[in-house]
Short mmCIF file of C-alpha atoms in Angstrom, two decimals:
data_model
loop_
_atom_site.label_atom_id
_atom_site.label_comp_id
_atom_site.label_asym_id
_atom_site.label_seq_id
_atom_site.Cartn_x
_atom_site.Cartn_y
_atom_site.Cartn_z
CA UNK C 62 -53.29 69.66 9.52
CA UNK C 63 -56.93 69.37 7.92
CA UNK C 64 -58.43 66.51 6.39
CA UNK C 65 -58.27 67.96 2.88
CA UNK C 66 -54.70 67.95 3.41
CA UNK C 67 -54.04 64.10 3.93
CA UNK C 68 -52.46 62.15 1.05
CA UNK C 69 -54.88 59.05 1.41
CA UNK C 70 -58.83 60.05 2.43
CA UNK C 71 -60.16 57.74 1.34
CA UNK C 72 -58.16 55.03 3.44
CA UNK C 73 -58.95 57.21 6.38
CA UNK C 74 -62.50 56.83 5.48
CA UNK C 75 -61.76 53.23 5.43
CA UNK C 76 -59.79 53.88 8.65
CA UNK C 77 -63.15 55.51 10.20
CA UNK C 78 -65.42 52.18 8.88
CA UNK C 79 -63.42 49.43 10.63
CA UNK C 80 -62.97 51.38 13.58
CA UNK C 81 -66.93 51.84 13.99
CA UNK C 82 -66.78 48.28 13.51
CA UNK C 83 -64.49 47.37 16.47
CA UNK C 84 -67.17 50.22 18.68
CA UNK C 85 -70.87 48.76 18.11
CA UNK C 86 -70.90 45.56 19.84
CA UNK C 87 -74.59 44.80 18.24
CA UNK C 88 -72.60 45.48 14.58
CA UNK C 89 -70.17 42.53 15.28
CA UNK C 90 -72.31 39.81 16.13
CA UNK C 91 -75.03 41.05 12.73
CA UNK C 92 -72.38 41.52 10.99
CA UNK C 93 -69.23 39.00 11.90
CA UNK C 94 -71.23 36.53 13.42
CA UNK C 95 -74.48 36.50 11.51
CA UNK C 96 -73.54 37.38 8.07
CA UNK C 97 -76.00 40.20 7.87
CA UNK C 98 -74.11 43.79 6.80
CA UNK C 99 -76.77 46.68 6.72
CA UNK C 100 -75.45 48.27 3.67
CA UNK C 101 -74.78 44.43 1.82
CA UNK C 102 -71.73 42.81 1.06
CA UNK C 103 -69.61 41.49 3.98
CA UNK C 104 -67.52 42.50 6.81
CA UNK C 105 -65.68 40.27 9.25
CA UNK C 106 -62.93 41.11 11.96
CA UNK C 107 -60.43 39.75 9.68
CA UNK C 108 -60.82 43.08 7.67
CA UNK C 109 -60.13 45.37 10.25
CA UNK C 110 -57.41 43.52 11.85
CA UNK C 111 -55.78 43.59 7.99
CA UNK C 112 -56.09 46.81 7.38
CA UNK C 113 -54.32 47.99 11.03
CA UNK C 114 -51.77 45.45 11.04
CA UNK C 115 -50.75 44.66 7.65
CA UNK C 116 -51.91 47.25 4.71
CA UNK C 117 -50.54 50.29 7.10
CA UNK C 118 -48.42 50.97 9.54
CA UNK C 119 -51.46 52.08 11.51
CA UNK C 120 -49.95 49.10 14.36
CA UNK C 121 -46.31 49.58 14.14
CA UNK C 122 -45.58 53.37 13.95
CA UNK C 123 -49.33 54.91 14.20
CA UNK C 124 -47.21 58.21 14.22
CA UNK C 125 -45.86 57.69 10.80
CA UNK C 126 -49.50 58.06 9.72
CA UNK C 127 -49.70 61.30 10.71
CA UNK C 128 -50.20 62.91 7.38
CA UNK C 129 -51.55 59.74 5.52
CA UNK C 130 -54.54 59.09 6.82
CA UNK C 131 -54.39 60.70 10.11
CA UNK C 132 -54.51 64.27 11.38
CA UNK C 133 -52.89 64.52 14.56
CA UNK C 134 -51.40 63.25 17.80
CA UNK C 135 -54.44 62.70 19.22
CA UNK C 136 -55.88 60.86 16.67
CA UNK C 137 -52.53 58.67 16.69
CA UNK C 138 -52.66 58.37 20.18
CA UNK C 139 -56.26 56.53 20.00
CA UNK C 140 -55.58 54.44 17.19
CA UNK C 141 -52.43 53.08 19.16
CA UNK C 142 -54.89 52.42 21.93
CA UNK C 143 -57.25 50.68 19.70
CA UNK C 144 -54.28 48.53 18.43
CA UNK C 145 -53.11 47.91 22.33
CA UNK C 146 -56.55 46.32 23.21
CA UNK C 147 -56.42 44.38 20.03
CA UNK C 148 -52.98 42.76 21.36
CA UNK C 149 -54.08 42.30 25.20
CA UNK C 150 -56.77 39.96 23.13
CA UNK C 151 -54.30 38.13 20.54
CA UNK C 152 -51.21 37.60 23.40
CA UNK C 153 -53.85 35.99 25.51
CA UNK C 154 -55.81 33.83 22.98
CA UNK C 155 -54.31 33.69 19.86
CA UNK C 156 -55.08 34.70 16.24
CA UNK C 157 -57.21 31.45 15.54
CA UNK C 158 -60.39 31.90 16.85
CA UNK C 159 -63.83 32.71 15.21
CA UNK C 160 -65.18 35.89 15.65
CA UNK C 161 -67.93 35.22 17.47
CA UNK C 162 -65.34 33.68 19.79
CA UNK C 163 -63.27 37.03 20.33
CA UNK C 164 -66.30 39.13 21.03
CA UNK C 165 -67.55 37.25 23.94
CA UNK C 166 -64.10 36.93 25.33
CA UNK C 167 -64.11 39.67 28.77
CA UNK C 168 -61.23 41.35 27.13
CA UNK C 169 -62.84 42.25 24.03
CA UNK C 170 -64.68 44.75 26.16
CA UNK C 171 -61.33 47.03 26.06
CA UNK C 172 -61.45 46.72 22.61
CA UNK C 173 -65.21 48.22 21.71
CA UNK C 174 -63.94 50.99 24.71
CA UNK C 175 -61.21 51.81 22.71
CA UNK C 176 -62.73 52.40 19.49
CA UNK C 177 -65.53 54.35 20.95
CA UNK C 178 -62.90 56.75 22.19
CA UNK C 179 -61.20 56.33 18.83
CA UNK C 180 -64.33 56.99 16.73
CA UNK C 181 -65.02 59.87 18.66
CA UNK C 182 -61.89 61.84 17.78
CA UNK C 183 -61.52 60.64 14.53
CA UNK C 184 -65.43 62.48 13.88
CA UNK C 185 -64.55 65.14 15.60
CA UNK C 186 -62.10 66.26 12.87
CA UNK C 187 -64.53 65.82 10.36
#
């Protein structure tokens, strides 16, 4: 399947935003922690956490995405990933804490590793 071909691009450009967000480690804390978003407006983890758990099924069935917003296995495969480290952080410490608070925690590392490897394929089918 191609990119052209996916119902929602634009939520898959969306898809490709928060998931840089959860990769650049110097992005969180200017952005979450500080306030400061290099293009204006706001961001916080919040937003991506939303968007994979609750306005798709991006964290339940990934592979029901297929189609949507995603263009194959692979890229399916690396979002579920993404959504596994996110849940190794939650189980462990909850869904209370700042944001500056999750991104120091040694877990969060699997996280940023995560959606590196999920950025990458997701550009790669650009």
């Amino acid at each position: 399947m191609k990119i052209s071909q996916l119902k929602y691009p634009e939520m898959r450009e969306e898809l490709i935003d928060y998931i840089h967000g959860l990769s650049d480690e110097k992005y969180q804390y200017q952005a979450w922690v500080e306030g400061i978003h290099p293009c204006g407006g706001y961001d916080a983890l919040d937003y991506a956490v939303h968007f994979l758990y609750d306005d798709t099924d991006l964290a339940d069935d990934h592979e029901s995405m297929n189609g949507w917003v995603l263009v194959g296995k692979n890229e399916s495969n690396v979002i579920a990933k993404v959504v596994s480290s996110l849940n190794v952080v939650f189980d462990k410490y909850g869904i209370e804490l700042s944001d500056k608070e999750y991104i120091v925690k040694e877990e969060w590392i699997g996280v940023i590793k995560a959606a590196k490897e999920a950025e990458k394929i997701l550009l790669s089918s650009e």
